[in-house]
Amino acid sequence: MYSLVSSLFAQQQDSTATAGDVSEESTLYEIKFSRLQRLISNDIKNNVSLQYAADVLSLIEDARGFADQGDYGIADEFLESALELVREKPGKNTKEKVDATAKTEWSYQGLFGSELWQQKFGIVLSDQDSVIYESQGNPFVGFRVLMDYQNDVKTQTQLQLEARLSSEYNSGKLTFQNSHQLNSYIRTSVENLFDITKYKRDAELSYFDDNLNAGVFFTLAKSLGFELRNEMQLLRYSNESEYFHSFLQNYARGKVSFLLANLGRIEFQYGARIRTHDQAESRDYSERITGGDFWSVGGGRKSLYVNIQQNVRTYRYGFVDSLFSNNFNNIYGELAFRYSLDRHLAFRFKTEGEKRTYQAFSYATPNYLDFVVEPSFDFNFGLPWTVRLGYQFRKRKHTFADQTTDENPEIEDYYSHGPLISVDVFSTGGFIASLSNSFELRRYPNAPYSDGSGLSLYSNRNINSLFFFMTWNLSSHWDLNAMANFDYDKDKNIEGADSRTNLLNFELSYKF
C-alpha cells in the first residue's frame, strides 16, 4: 500500500502545486465516493425517484478525471455536488410525507469484497530494460448498521456504523446526519463523518479523520435563497512523514441563489479555507474560493450549465518549497450545452479551462493554461440504454513568470485528442451502471524523445482509459457495488517504456 501511495505522489510532482495534498485529500475523496455509491444503492432499494441519476454519473466522470490528474481539490468539489443532488431528492412516497408518526428503522448488513491494485512500469536505461511490476489484492469482510429516524417531514436523522477487517488494514467509520425543517423558510443540516484506519504493514499510513459539516438554509422567497455552511476536518496520522502530515482544516462558505423567470437559476458563492499542520508549518495556508453557477430552466430541448471558480491560495510563510508552498491563483471554468434533436438523439458540447499562476518563480512549478473541448452525441434507442459517442481535444501550455531564465518550460507542453464512448444504464429493476472508454493520443511537440539514457518524462504516448461504475440491487437482501479503472499507457518514442495501472474495487453486501 505504501508503494502505491508513493508512486501516485511521485507521478503528480511535475503537474500541480497541490501534489503535496494527494495523500491527504485523496483520503476524503475515496470516502465521499464510497458514501455516494451507498446512497444511490439505498435509494434504488427504497424505490426513491432517481431523476438525478444521469447528472450524478456525469459528475462522477468529471471527478474521476481530475482525480486521475492528482487534482483532488476540484475532484472533491464535483463529488460534493453529486452528494448534494442525492441528498436533495424527493421523499420516498406521498404517504410517508403526510404521515406525522415518528418512526425509526434499523437495518443490518454483512459485507465482503476485495480491493485490487496492479501497476507496471517499463524503464529503459542505456542498454538495460527493466520492468517494475506491483500487484496487490486486499480482500475484506465487515458489517454495517444503519438507523433512519423520521418525524413527519420536518426531521430526519440517519446513523451509519461500518467496520472492516482486511489483509492490509482494519477500519471503522461512523456517519451521523440530521436535517431539520424549522419552518417554511429555514432548514438546518448537520453531518459528521468519523473514520479511523489502521494499516498492518505500513503503520505510518494509519490515521483517523473527523469531518463535521453544519449548514443553515434560508428560502426567503420562491426565487431567492441563502445558504451558510461550515466544515471542519481533523486528520491525524499515527506517524507523520515527508508526505503524510496531520492537519486541521476549517472551510466556511456562503451561497445565494436566484431563480430568473424563463431563464434559469444562478448561484454566487464565497468560501474561505484555512489549513494548519502540527509538524509542517511551512505548508499552512489560507485559501479564498469565489465562483458562480448557472442552470437553464428544464423541460425544453435545450439545456445549459456554466460554472466559474477562482481559488487564491496563500501559504503562511510564503515561498519555502517549490512543490508544497508556492502561492497561486487558479481559475477554472466549465460550460456544458445539450440540445435534443429528437427523442432518440441529442447533441452535447462541453468545454473546460483552467489557468494557474504561481506567485514565486520556480522551475518545478511553471504557470499553465489547460483547456478541453468535447463534442458528443447521445443515442437513446429505448430505455434503459444511453450511448454517448464523442471526441475530445485537450491542450496544455506552460510558461515562466520570469522570462530571463534560460530554462524552457515549453518541453512540458502537450496536446491530446481521441475518441470516447460511454454507456449509461438505468434500470427500474435496481441496476445503475456507467461504462466509459477514451483513447488519447498525447503529444509533446517541444520535448526531446529522451535525455540520452533512454528515459523521458515527456515522451509521446497513446493512453487508453476504461472506467466502470455500478450499483446493483440483486434482490431484497443482496447488493453489489463496483468501481474499476484500467489505464494502459504506451510510449511511442521509447521501446519497452510502457506502463499499465489497474484498479478494481467491489463490495457485496447482505441485508438481514
Short mmCIF file of C-alpha atoms in Angstrom, two decimals:
data_model
loop_
_atom_site.label_atom_id
_atom_site.label_comp_id
_atom_site.label_asym_id
_atom_site.label_seq_id
_atom_site.Cartn_x
_atom_site.Cartn_y
_atom_site.Cartn_z
CA MET A 1 0.00 0.00 0.00
CA TYR A 2 2.79 2.43 0.82
CA SER A 3 4.36 1.82 -2.59
CA LEU A 4 1.02 2.63 -4.19
CA VAL A 5 0.68 5.97 -2.42
CA SER A 6 4.32 6.85 -3.01
CA SER A 7 4.12 6.11 -6.72
CA LEU A 8 0.94 8.13 -7.06
CA PHE A 9 2.64 11.00 -5.27
CA ALA A 10 5.70 10.84 -7.48
CA GLN A 11 3.60 10.92 -10.65
CA GLN A 12 1.97 14.20 -9.63
CA GLN A 13 5.02 16.21 -8.59
CA ASP A 14 5.54 17.64 -12.06
CA SER A 15 1.96 18.76 -12.58
CA THR A 16 0.45 20.89 -9.81
CA ALA A 17 1.38 22.51 -6.56
CA THR A 18 -1.36 20.55 -4.87
CA ALA A 19 0.64 17.40 -5.35
CA GLY A 20 1.63 17.56 -1.73
CA ASP A 21 -2.00 17.19 -0.78
CA VAL A 22 -2.51 13.91 -2.66
CA SER A 23 -2.15 11.71 0.41
CA GLU A 24 -4.46 13.95 2.44
CA GLU A 25 -7.20 14.99 0.03
CA SER A 26 -7.38 11.59 -1.68
CA THR A 27 -8.47 10.11 1.65
CA LEU A 28 -11.55 12.33 1.80
CA TYR A 29 -12.16 11.79 -1.91
CA GLU A 30 -12.30 8.00 -1.52
CA ILE A 31 -14.60 8.26 1.49
CA LYS A 32 -17.04 10.53 -0.36
CA PHE A 33 -17.02 8.24 -3.37
CA SER A 34 -17.95 5.21 -1.26
CA ARG A 35 -20.71 7.14 0.53
CA LEU A 36 -22.15 8.32 -2.78
CA GLN A 37 -22.30 4.78 -4.10
CA ARG A 38 -24.07 3.53 -0.98
CA LEU A 39 -26.61 6.39 -1.02
CA ILE A 40 -27.56 5.58 -4.61
CA SER A 41 -27.85 1.90 -3.74
CA ASN A 42 -30.15 2.72 -0.79
CA ASP A 43 -32.36 4.92 -3.00
CA ILE A 44 -32.77 2.10 -5.51
CA LYS A 45 -33.73 -0.32 -2.74
CA ASN A 46 -36.25 2.12 -1.23
CA ASN A 47 -37.85 2.92 -4.61
CA VAL A 48 -36.86 6.57 -4.41
CA SER A 49 -37.03 8.61 -7.60
CA LEU A 50 -33.70 8.52 -9.50
CA GLN A 51 -34.25 11.57 -11.65
CA TYR A 52 -30.81 12.74 -10.59
CA ALA A 53 -29.02 9.62 -11.91
CA ALA A 54 -27.76 10.99 -15.25
CA ASP A 55 -26.41 14.17 -13.66
CA VAL A 56 -24.75 12.25 -10.83
CA LEU A 57 -22.97 9.88 -13.23
CA SER A 58 -21.74 12.88 -15.23
CA LEU A 59 -20.36 14.48 -12.06
CA ILE A 60 -18.67 11.20 -11.13
CA GLU A 61 -16.99 11.13 -14.54
CA ASP A 62 -15.71 14.67 -14.04
CA ALA A 63 -14.48 13.90 -10.53
CA ARG A 64 -12.67 10.77 -11.71
CA GLY A 65 -10.94 12.77 -14.48
CA PHE A 66 -9.49 15.33 -12.07
CA ALA A 67 -8.57 12.65 -9.53
CA ASP A 68 -6.57 10.86 -12.24
CA GLN A 69 -4.61 14.08 -12.74
CA GLY A 70 -3.95 14.35 -9.00
CA ASP A 71 -6.14 17.45 -8.62
CA TYR A 72 -8.24 16.16 -5.72
CA GLY A 73 -9.39 19.67 -4.78
CA ILE A 74 -11.54 20.09 -7.90
CA ALA A 75 -12.45 16.37 -7.93
CA ASP A 76 -13.80 16.73 -4.39
CA GLU A 77 -15.98 19.66 -5.47
CA PHE A 78 -17.59 17.52 -8.18
CA LEU A 79 -18.28 14.71 -5.70
CA GLU A 80 -19.76 17.19 -3.24
CA SER A 81 -22.12 18.43 -5.97
CA ALA A 82 -23.13 14.83 -6.68
CA LEU A 83 -23.79 14.21 -2.99
CA GLU A 84 -25.97 17.33 -2.80
CA LEU A 85 -28.07 16.10 -5.73
CA VAL A 86 -28.66 12.77 -3.99
CA ARG A 87 -29.41 14.38 -0.63
CA GLU A 88 -31.95 16.81 -2.13
CA LYS A 89 -34.03 14.04 -3.72
CA PRO A 90 -37.79 13.93 -3.10
CA GLY A 91 -39.18 11.77 -0.31
CA LYS A 92 -39.89 8.08 -0.68
CA ASN A 93 -43.57 8.47 -1.42
CA THR A 94 -46.53 10.72 -0.78
CA LYS A 95 -47.94 8.57 2.02
CA GLU A 96 -44.80 8.99 4.10
CA LYS A 97 -44.89 12.76 3.62
CA VAL A 98 -48.29 13.12 5.23
CA ASP A 99 -47.71 10.55 7.95
CA ALA A 100 -46.93 12.53 11.12
CA THR A 101 -45.99 9.48 13.17
CA ALA A 102 -42.36 9.35 14.22
CA LYS A 103 -40.65 6.11 13.32
CA THR A 104 -37.22 4.55 13.47
CA GLU A 105 -35.92 1.93 11.07
CA TRP A 106 -32.85 -0.21 11.67
CA SER A 107 -31.06 -2.35 9.12
CA TYR A 108 -28.05 -4.64 9.42
CA GLN A 109 -25.70 -5.72 6.66
CA GLY A 110 -22.84 -8.13 6.33
CA LEU A 111 -20.37 -7.33 3.60
CA PHE A 112 -17.35 -8.72 1.87
CA GLY A 113 -15.34 -7.83 -1.21
CA SER A 114 -11.88 -7.00 -2.46
CA GLU A 115 -9.68 -4.09 -3.49
CA LEU A 116 -7.26 -4.93 -6.28
CA TRP A 117 -4.43 -2.72 -7.49
CA GLN A 118 -1.87 -3.51 -10.19
CA GLN A 119 0.80 -1.30 -11.68
CA LYS A 120 3.51 -1.97 -14.23
CA PHE A 121 6.28 0.45 -15.29
CA GLY A 122 8.70 -0.13 -18.15
CA ILE A 123 12.02 1.71 -17.72
CA VAL A 124 14.80 1.78 -20.29
CA LEU A 125 18.25 2.82 -19.04
CA SER A 126 21.16 2.65 -21.52
CA ASP A 127 21.36 -0.98 -22.73
CA GLN A 128 19.21 -2.39 -19.99
CA ASP A 129 15.46 -2.83 -19.92
CA SER A 130 13.69 -3.26 -16.63
CA VAL A 131 10.08 -3.68 -15.66
CA ILE A 132 8.73 -2.76 -12.25
CA TYR A 133 5.57 -4.70 -11.50
CA GLU A 134 3.48 -4.45 -8.36
CA SER A 135 0.20 -6.18 -7.66
CA GLN A 136 -1.81 -6.26 -4.52
CA GLY A 137 -5.19 -7.69 -3.63
CA ASN A 138 -6.91 -6.79 -0.41
CA PRO A 139 -9.95 -8.98 0.41
CA PHE A 140 -12.12 -7.72 3.26
CA VAL A 141 -15.12 -8.63 5.39
CA GLY A 142 -17.22 -6.41 7.61
CA PHE A 143 -20.61 -5.29 8.80
CA ARG A 144 -22.77 -2.20 8.54
CA VAL A 145 -25.53 -0.91 10.82
CA LEU A 146 -27.92 1.80 9.59
CA MET A 147 -30.53 3.77 11.52
CA ASP A 148 -33.12 6.03 9.89
CA TYR A 149 -35.36 8.19 12.09
CA GLN A 150 -38.14 10.36 10.64
CA ASN A 151 -40.58 12.61 12.42
CA ASP A 152 -43.10 13.87 9.89
CA VAL A 153 -41.23 15.58 7.05
CA LYS A 154 -39.58 18.11 9.36
CA THR A 155 -36.84 15.97 10.88
CA GLN A 156 -34.74 13.17 9.53
CA THR A 157 -31.76 11.60 11.31
CA GLN A 158 -29.53 8.90 9.86
CA LEU A 159 -26.75 6.99 11.55
CA GLN A 160 -24.37 4.56 9.92
CA LEU A 161 -21.69 2.42 11.54
CA GLU A 162 -19.31 0.37 9.44
CA ALA A 163 -16.33 -1.83 10.34
CA ARG A 164 -13.97 -3.70 8.02
CA LEU A 165 -11.26 -6.30 8.51
CA SER A 166 -8.85 -6.87 5.64
CA SER A 167 -5.41 -8.26 4.94
CA GLU A 168 -3.93 -4.75 4.67
CA TYR A 169 -5.89 -2.69 7.19
CA ASN A 170 -8.71 -2.58 9.73
CA SER A 171 -11.10 0.36 9.68
CA GLY A 172 -14.17 1.80 11.35
CA LYS A 173 -16.46 4.56 10.09
CA LEU A 174 -19.29 6.36 11.86
CA THR A 175 -21.57 8.76 9.97
CA PHE A 176 -24.26 10.96 11.53
CA GLN A 177 -26.68 13.11 9.52
CA ASN A 178 -29.54 15.29 10.72
CA SER A 179 -31.82 17.55 8.71
CA HIS A 180 -34.49 19.67 10.40
CA GLN A 181 -37.06 21.97 8.82
CA LEU A 182 -37.59 24.72 11.42
CA ASN A 183 -40.33 26.41 9.39
CA SER A 184 -41.22 27.03 5.78
CA TYR A 185 -38.22 29.39 5.44
CA ILE A 186 -35.36 27.82 7.42
CA ARG A 187 -33.76 24.37 7.33
CA THR A 188 -30.69 23.17 9.22
CA SER A 189 -28.31 20.34 8.43
CA VAL A 190 -25.58 18.67 10.48
CA GLU A 191 -23.33 15.89 9.27
CA ASN A 192 -20.34 14.29 10.94
CA LEU A 193 -18.08 11.63 9.47
CA PHE A 194 -15.53 9.82 11.64
CA ASP A 195 -13.07 7.40 10.06
CA ILE A 196 -10.25 5.51 11.78
CA THR A 197 -8.00 3.19 9.77
CA LYS A 198 -5.02 1.15 10.98
CA TYR A 199 -2.64 -0.37 8.45
CA LYS A 200 -0.90 -3.60 9.35
CA ARG A 201 2.29 -3.50 7.29
CA ASP A 202 2.64 0.25 6.70
CA ALA A 203 1.89 1.67 10.13
CA GLU A 204 2.86 5.20 9.05
CA LEU A 205 -0.28 5.35 6.91
CA SER A 206 -2.64 4.75 9.85
CA TYR A 207 -4.90 7.72 10.56
CA PHE A 208 -8.13 9.00 12.00
CA ASP A 209 -10.25 11.58 10.22
CA ASP A 210 -13.14 13.57 11.70
CA ASN A 211 -15.18 15.79 9.39
CA LEU A 212 -18.01 17.97 10.77
CA ASN A 213 -20.24 19.84 8.31
CA ALA A 214 -23.04 22.13 9.55
CA GLY A 215 -25.28 24.38 7.48
CA VAL A 216 -28.39 26.54 7.57
CA PHE A 217 -30.57 27.20 4.52
CA PHE A 218 -32.91 30.16 4.08
CA THR A 219 -35.70 30.30 1.49
CA LEU A 220 -36.89 33.89 1.64
CA ALA A 221 -38.97 33.68 -1.49
CA LYS A 222 -39.66 31.19 -4.24
CA SER A 223 -36.94 32.77 -6.34
CA LEU A 224 -34.41 33.68 -3.62
CA GLY A 225 -32.39 31.53 -1.24
CA PHE A 226 -29.32 31.72 1.01
CA GLU A 227 -27.01 29.05 2.38
CA LEU A 228 -24.34 29.18 5.08
CA ARG A 229 -22.04 26.21 5.74
CA ASN A 230 -19.02 25.47 7.90
CA GLU A 231 -16.91 22.36 7.53
CA MET A 232 -14.16 21.38 9.97
CA GLN A 233 -11.81 18.49 9.31
CA LEU A 234 -9.21 16.98 11.62
CA LEU A 235 -6.87 14.43 10.06
CA ARG A 236 -4.20 12.76 12.20
CA TYR A 237 -1.57 10.24 11.06
CA SER A 238 -0.06 7.87 13.61
CA ASN A 239 3.44 8.55 12.27
CA GLU A 240 3.98 11.70 10.25
CA SER A 241 6.44 11.60 7.37
CA GLU A 242 7.56 13.75 4.46
CA TYR A 243 4.38 13.03 2.51
CA PHE A 244 1.85 12.43 5.28
CA HIS A 245 1.19 15.36 7.60
CA SER A 246 -1.60 15.75 10.14
CA PHE A 247 -3.69 18.88 9.76
CA LEU A 248 -6.70 20.84 10.98
CA GLN A 249 -8.83 22.50 8.34
CA ASN A 250 -11.80 24.86 8.52
CA TYR A 251 -13.85 25.70 5.42
CA ALA A 252 -16.62 28.32 5.74
CA ARG A 253 -18.73 29.25 2.74
CA GLY A 254 -21.89 31.07 1.80
CA LYS A 255 -24.15 30.92 -1.23
CA VAL A 256 -27.00 32.99 -2.63
CA SER A 257 -29.27 31.70 -5.41
CA PHE A 258 -31.77 33.44 -7.68
CA LEU A 259 -34.41 31.91 -9.90
CA LEU A 260 -34.70 34.04 -13.03
CA ALA A 261 -38.06 33.70 -14.76
CA ASN A 262 -37.89 31.86 -18.09
CA LEU A 263 -34.09 31.76 -17.91
CA GLY A 264 -32.82 29.56 -15.11
CA ARG A 265 -31.14 29.53 -11.72
CA ILE A 266 -27.98 31.41 -10.90
CA GLU A 267 -25.81 30.99 -7.79
CA PHE A 268 -22.96 33.01 -6.32
CA GLN A 269 -20.71 31.56 -3.64
CA TYR A 270 -17.80 32.62 -1.50
CA GLY A 271 -15.67 30.45 0.74
CA ALA A 272 -12.58 30.68 2.93
CA ARG A 273 -10.43 27.67 3.80
CA ILE A 274 -7.68 27.62 6.45
CA ARG A 275 -5.40 24.62 6.95
CA THR A 276 -2.77 24.27 9.68
CA HIS A 277 -0.22 21.48 10.29
CA ASP A 278 1.32 20.50 13.60
CA GLN A 279 4.72 19.43 12.28
CA ALA A 280 4.86 21.13 8.87
CA GLU A 281 4.06 24.78 9.47
CA SER A 282 5.56 25.77 6.12
CA ARG A 283 2.56 24.06 4.47
CA ASP A 284 -0.05 26.05 6.42
CA TYR A 285 -2.22 28.05 4.06
CA SER A 286 -5.37 30.08 3.67
CA GLU A 287 -7.49 29.92 0.54
CA ARG A 288 -10.23 32.12 -0.87
CA ILE A 289 -12.79 30.49 -3.18
CA THR A 290 -15.26 32.55 -5.21
CA GLY A 291 -17.48 31.48 -8.05
CA GLY A 292 -20.85 31.19 -9.67
CA ASP A 293 -23.10 28.68 -11.45
CA PHE A 294 -25.93 28.96 -13.95
CA TRP A 295 -28.52 26.31 -14.88
CA SER A 296 -31.04 26.96 -17.61
CA VAL A 297 -34.66 26.09 -16.89
CA GLY A 298 -35.54 22.44 -17.58
CA GLY A 299 -38.26 20.92 -19.67
CA GLY A 300 -37.14 22.15 -23.09
CA ARG A 301 -34.99 20.76 -25.85
CA LYS A 302 -32.00 22.84 -24.76
CA SER A 303 -30.08 22.90 -21.50
CA LEU A 304 -27.08 24.94 -20.44
CA TYR A 305 -24.77 24.80 -17.44
CA VAL A 306 -21.99 27.30 -16.76
CA ASN A 307 -19.56 27.28 -13.83
CA ILE A 308 -16.62 29.50 -12.99
CA GLN A 309 -14.47 29.35 -9.87
CA GLN A 310 -11.39 31.16 -8.61
CA ASN A 311 -9.08 29.78 -5.92
CA VAL A 312 -6.42 32.02 -4.41
CA ARG A 313 -4.09 30.15 -2.05
CA THR A 314 -1.62 31.91 0.25
CA TYR A 315 0.89 29.97 2.34
CA ARG A 316 1.62 31.17 5.84
CA TYR A 317 5.37 31.59 5.38
CA GLY A 318 5.33 32.35 1.68
CA PHE A 319 7.62 30.57 -0.74
CA VAL A 320 9.59 27.92 1.16
CA ASP A 321 9.34 24.85 -1.08
CA SER A 322 8.64 24.85 -4.81
CA LEU A 323 6.32 21.82 -4.62
CA PHE A 324 4.39 22.48 -1.42
CA SER A 325 4.32 26.19 -0.62
CA ASN A 326 4.14 28.37 -3.71
CA ASN A 327 1.22 30.82 -3.57
CA PHE A 328 -1.03 30.61 -6.61
CA ASN A 329 -4.13 31.97 -8.30
CA ASN A 330 -6.25 29.32 -10.02
CA ILE A 331 -9.24 30.00 -12.30
CA TYR A 332 -11.43 27.15 -13.52
CA GLY A 333 -14.38 27.37 -15.89
CA GLU A 334 -16.81 24.88 -17.41
CA LEU A 335 -19.60 25.11 -19.97
CA ALA A 336 -21.92 22.24 -20.88
CA PHE A 337 -24.66 22.50 -23.52
CA ARG A 338 -27.17 19.86 -24.58
CA TYR A 339 -29.65 20.04 -27.45
CA SER A 340 -32.20 17.29 -28.12
CA LEU A 341 -32.58 16.75 -31.86
CA ASP A 342 -35.38 14.25 -31.23
CA ARG A 343 -36.37 11.77 -28.54
CA HIS A 344 -33.62 9.36 -29.61
CA LEU A 345 -30.73 11.71 -30.39
CA ALA A 346 -29.12 14.65 -28.58
CA PHE A 347 -26.02 16.76 -29.19
CA ARG A 348 -23.68 17.68 -26.34
CA PHE A 349 -20.89 20.21 -26.20
CA LYS A 350 -18.63 20.55 -23.20
CA THR A 351 -15.56 22.68 -22.64
CA GLU A 352 -13.34 23.19 -19.59
CA GLY A 353 -10.48 25.57 -18.94
CA GLU A 354 -8.02 26.05 -16.09
CA LYS A 355 -5.37 28.72 -15.62
CA ARG A 356 -2.89 28.64 -12.75
CA THR A 357 -0.42 31.40 -11.96
CA TYR A 358 2.22 30.99 -9.25
CA GLN A 359 3.46 33.93 -7.26
CA ALA A 360 7.11 32.86 -7.00
CA PHE A 361 9.28 31.71 -9.86
CA SER A 362 10.27 28.04 -9.69
CA TYR A 363 11.45 25.53 -12.28
CA ALA A 364 9.31 22.84 -10.63
CA THR A 365 6.02 24.77 -10.86
CA PRO A 366 5.59 26.66 -14.14
CA ASN A 367 2.38 28.55 -14.79
CA TYR A 368 -0.01 26.73 -17.08
CA LEU A 369 -3.13 27.10 -19.18
CA ASP A 370 -5.17 23.95 -19.77
CA PHE A 371 -8.37 23.62 -21.79
CA VAL A 372 -10.55 20.78 -23.08
CA VAL A 373 -13.17 20.70 -25.85
CA GLU A 374 -15.54 17.73 -26.08
CA PRO A 375 -18.41 17.43 -28.60
CA SER A 376 -20.55 14.28 -28.48
CA PHE A 377 -23.88 12.70 -29.39
CA ASP A 378 -26.28 10.79 -27.12
CA PHE A 379 -28.17 7.87 -28.66
CA ASN A 380 -31.18 6.56 -26.76
CA PHE A 381 -33.00 3.89 -28.77
CA GLY A 382 -35.14 2.92 -25.82
CA LEU A 383 -34.77 2.74 -22.10
CA PRO A 384 -32.71 1.85 -20.21
CA TRP A 385 -29.69 2.30 -22.52
CA THR A 386 -28.00 5.57 -23.45
CA VAL A 387 -24.86 5.52 -25.61
CA ARG A 388 -22.62 8.55 -25.98
CA LEU A 389 -20.07 8.90 -28.80
CA GLY A 390 -17.73 11.86 -28.91
CA TYR A 391 -14.27 13.28 -29.42
CA GLN A 392 -12.03 15.12 -27.01
CA PHE A 393 -9.27 17.63 -27.67
CA ARG A 394 -7.02 18.96 -24.94
CA LYS A 395 -4.11 21.41 -24.91
CA ARG A 396 -1.82 22.40 -22.04
CA LYS A 397 0.65 25.29 -22.24
CA HIS A 398 3.37 26.12 -19.66
CA THR A 399 5.14 29.43 -19.07
CA PHE A 400 7.52 31.02 -16.59
CA ALA A 401 6.77 34.37 -14.97
CA ASP A 402 10.50 35.14 -15.12
CA GLN A 403 11.29 35.47 -18.83
CA THR A 404 15.03 35.98 -18.24
CA THR A 405 15.70 32.35 -17.31
CA ASP A 406 17.45 30.04 -19.77
CA GLU A 407 15.21 27.12 -18.81
CA ASN A 408 12.46 26.25 -21.25
CA PRO A 409 9.09 25.27 -19.70
CA GLU A 410 7.67 24.52 -23.15
CA ILE A 411 9.10 21.00 -23.04
CA GLU A 412 6.15 20.19 -20.75
CA ASP A 413 3.58 21.48 -23.26
CA TYR A 414 1.35 18.87 -24.79
CA TYR A 415 -1.84 18.39 -26.74
CA SER A 416 -4.02 15.32 -26.94
CA HIS A 417 -7.05 14.14 -28.85
CA GLY A 418 -9.03 10.98 -29.36
CA PRO A 419 -12.46 9.34 -29.42
CA LEU A 420 -14.55 8.49 -26.40
CA ILE A 421 -17.54 6.25 -25.84
CA SER A 422 -19.75 5.75 -22.80
CA VAL A 423 -22.77 3.63 -21.98
CA ASP A 424 -25.17 4.50 -19.16
CA VAL A 425 -27.79 2.02 -17.97
CA PHE A 426 -30.74 2.98 -15.73
CA SER A 427 -32.99 0.05 -14.91
CA THR A 428 -36.15 0.09 -12.83
CA GLY A 429 -35.08 -3.35 -11.67
CA GLY A 430 -32.48 -1.82 -9.37
CA PHE A 431 -29.47 -1.50 -11.66
CA ILE A 432 -27.39 1.59 -12.49
CA ALA A 433 -24.13 1.38 -14.38
CA SER A 434 -21.80 3.60 -16.37
CA LEU A 435 -19.03 2.37 -18.64
CA SER A 436 -16.75 4.79 -20.47
CA ASN A 437 -13.66 4.38 -22.60
CA SER A 438 -11.37 7.05 -24.00
CA PHE A 439 -8.40 6.71 -26.32
CA GLU A 440 -5.96 9.60 -26.05
CA LEU A 441 -3.07 10.42 -28.37
CA ARG A 442 -0.87 12.65 -26.22
CA ARG A 443 1.96 14.50 -27.94
CA TYR A 444 4.80 16.67 -26.56
CA PRO A 445 5.87 18.74 -29.59
CA ASN A 446 8.70 20.63 -27.81
CA ALA A 447 10.26 17.83 -25.77
CA PRO A 448 13.24 15.64 -26.72
CA TYR A 449 12.49 11.95 -27.04
CA SER A 450 14.88 11.14 -24.18
CA ASP A 451 17.71 12.56 -22.11
CA GLY A 452 20.26 10.27 -23.73
CA SER A 453 19.76 7.38 -21.33
CA GLY A 454 16.52 6.19 -22.86
CA LEU A 455 14.35 7.88 -20.24
CA SER A 456 11.95 10.77 -20.85
CA LEU A 457 9.24 12.31 -18.72
CA TYR A 458 7.62 13.86 -21.78
CA SER A 459 7.52 11.13 -24.40
CA ASN A 460 4.72 10.93 -26.92
CA ARG A 461 2.27 8.26 -25.85
CA ASN A 462 -1.07 6.68 -26.55
CA ILE A 463 -3.30 6.25 -23.49
CA ASN A 464 -6.38 4.06 -23.28
CA SER A 465 -8.53 4.56 -20.19
CA LEU A 466 -11.55 2.46 -19.19
CA PHE A 467 -13.78 3.44 -16.26
CA PHE A 468 -16.66 1.42 -14.81
CA PHE A 469 -19.17 2.29 -12.07
CA MET A 470 -22.04 0.05 -10.98
CA THR A 471 -24.71 -0.22 -8.30
CA TRP A 472 -26.96 -3.30 -8.46
CA ASN A 473 -29.68 -4.48 -6.06
CA LEU A 474 -29.61 -8.18 -6.85
CA SER A 475 -32.54 -8.91 -4.54
CA SER A 476 -34.23 -7.61 -1.41
CA HIS A 477 -31.20 -8.87 0.55
CA TRP A 478 -28.19 -8.70 -1.79
CA ASP A 479 -26.46 -5.54 -3.13
CA LEU A 480 -23.40 -5.29 -5.35
CA ASN A 481 -21.28 -2.13 -5.76
CA ALA A 482 -18.24 -2.00 -8.03
CA MET A 483 -15.78 0.53 -9.43
CA ALA A 484 -12.92 -0.15 -11.84
CA ASN A 485 -10.34 1.96 -13.65
CA PHE A 486 -7.92 0.49 -16.21
CA ASP A 487 -5.23 2.62 -17.85
CA TYR A 488 -2.76 1.47 -20.48
CA ASP A 489 -0.03 3.93 -21.43
CA LYS A 490 2.07 3.06 -24.48
CA ASP A 491 5.25 5.06 -25.09
CA LYS A 492 5.62 5.94 -28.79
CA ASN A 493 9.27 7.03 -28.62
CA ILE A 494 10.99 4.51 -26.36
CA GLU A 495 10.61 0.77 -26.82
CA GLY A 496 9.76 -1.03 -23.60
CA ALA A 497 8.74 2.07 -21.62
CA ASP A 498 5.01 1.28 -21.49
CA SER A 499 3.02 1.38 -18.26
CA ARG A 500 -0.26 -0.03 -17.02
CA THR A 501 -2.42 0.74 -13.98
CA ASN A 502 -5.47 -1.30 -12.92
CA LEU A 503 -7.81 -0.58 -10.02
CA LEU A 504 -10.81 -2.75 -9.16
CA ASN A 505 -12.94 -2.47 -6.03
CA PHE A 506 -16.14 -4.39 -5.38
CA GLU A 507 -18.41 -4.92 -2.39
CA LEU A 508 -21.17 -7.49 -1.97
CA SER A 509 -23.48 -6.89 0.99
CA TYR A 510 -26.29 -8.90 2.55
CA LYS A 511 -29.14 -7.21 4.39
CA PHE A 512 -30.50 -9.24 7.31
#
